[in-house]
């Protein structure tokens, strides 16, 4: 029997829609916030968290969400220029 994939959880962090496959730990939400803020500011981030705290998932979800948001902004900007 094949199970249907369960929907994840969507968070709005720093104005960015972040799709997360499960309910995030508070430390993961904090890490995604720091990643998104660092990306907005074009800064490096040094983040620490204990083993098993979900760092990789939080980093990837935060970075991919920011990238999607930026791509959407860029696309909308190009469309508005073409309309003029």
Tab-separated table of C-alpha atoms in Angstrom:
chain	number	residue	atom	x	y	z
A	1	UNK	CA	0.000	0.000	0.000
A	2	UNK	CA	1.396	3.384	-1.024
A	3	UNK	CA	0.800	6.247	1.364
A	4	UNK	CA	0.052	9.720	0.097
A	5	UNK	CA	2.716	12.263	1.060
A	6	UNK	CA	1.615	14.319	4.018
A	7	UNK	CA	1.600	18.056	3.546
A	8	UNK	CA	4.272	19.972	5.370
A	9	UNK	CA	4.066	23.188	7.316
A	10	UNK	CA	4.446	26.647	5.820
A	11	UNK	CA	6.099	29.423	7.798
A	12	UNK	CA	6.482	33.095	6.923
A	13	UNK	CA	9.954	34.083	8.112
A	14	UNK	CA	11.351	37.509	7.344
A	15	UNK	CA	8.627	38.020	4.751
A	16	UNK	CA	9.620	34.805	2.967
A	17	UNK	CA	7.297	31.798	2.613
A	18	UNK	CA	9.232	28.753	3.870
A	19	UNK	CA	7.865	25.280	3.188
A	20	UNK	CA	9.038	22.774	5.792
A	21	UNK	CA	8.223	19.052	5.613
A	22	UNK	CA	7.396	18.751	9.336
A	23	UNK	CA	6.670	20.991	12.297
A	24	UNK	CA	9.970	22.776	12.922
A	25	UNK	CA	11.791	22.944	16.234
A	26	UNK	CA	12.183	26.477	17.622
A	27	UNK	CA	15.934	26.259	16.920
A	28	UNK	CA	15.195	25.443	13.258
A	29	UNK	CA	12.891	28.445	12.917
A	30	UNK	CA	15.586	30.637	14.444
A	31	UNK	CA	18.192	29.205	12.080
A	32	UNK	CA	15.984	29.765	9.024
A	33	UNK	CA	15.434	33.358	10.172
A	34	UNK	CA	19.185	33.916	10.451
A	35	UNK	CA	19.826	32.347	7.028
A	36	UNK	CA	17.136	34.459	5.363
A	37	UNK	CA	18.390	37.664	7.025
A	38	UNK	CA	21.951	36.832	5.973
A	39	UNK	CA	20.826	36.252	2.383
A	40	UNK	CA	18.876	39.543	2.335
A	41	UNK	CA	21.992	41.369	3.526
A	42	UNK	CA	24.404	39.344	1.340
A	43	UNK	CA	26.341	38.380	4.474
A	44	UNK	CA	28.020	35.191	5.598
A	45	UNK	CA	26.451	33.388	8.551
A	46	UNK	CA	28.170	31.345	11.225
A	47	UNK	CA	25.525	29.170	12.857
A	48	UNK	CA	25.936	26.508	15.522
A	49	UNK	CA	23.482	23.928	16.736
A	50	UNK	CA	23.858	20.524	18.418
A	51	UNK	CA	23.949	17.240	16.559
A	52	UNK	CA	20.481	16.043	15.598
A	53	UNK	CA	18.855	19.470	15.789
A	54	UNK	CA	17.953	19.555	12.091
A	55	UNK	CA	20.571	22.046	10.877
A	56	UNK	CA	20.815	20.719	7.337
A	57	UNK	CA	17.068	20.751	6.748
A	58	UNK	CA	16.689	24.231	8.251
A	59	UNK	CA	19.579	25.635	6.213
A	60	UNK	CA	18.349	24.131	2.947
A	61	UNK	CA	14.700	25.109	3.449
A	62	UNK	CA	15.637	28.666	4.434
A	63	UNK	CA	18.072	29.166	1.553
A	64	UNK	CA	15.774	27.618	-1.075
A	65	UNK	CA	12.803	29.664	0.166
A	66	UNK	CA	14.829	32.870	-0.074
A	67	UNK	CA	16.003	31.930	-3.575
A	68	UNK	CA	12.419	31.246	-4.709
A	69	UNK	CA	11.256	34.574	-3.264
A	70	UNK	CA	14.041	36.454	-5.030
A	71	UNK	CA	13.312	34.699	-8.337
A	72	UNK	CA	9.642	35.629	-7.998
A	73	UNK	CA	10.515	39.282	-7.287
A	74	UNK	CA	12.833	39.364	-10.302
A	75	UNK	CA	10.205	37.773	-12.547
A	76	UNK	CA	7.537	40.244	-11.386
A	77	UNK	CA	9.920	43.139	-11.968
A	78	UNK	CA	10.627	41.960	-15.516
A	79	UNK	CA	6.921	41.535	-16.219
A	80	UNK	CA	6.153	45.042	-14.943
A	81	UNK	CA	8.894	46.483	-17.184
A	82	UNK	CA	7.475	44.677	-20.234
A	83	UNK	CA	4.010	46.071	-19.477
A	84	UNK	CA	5.230	49.671	-19.626
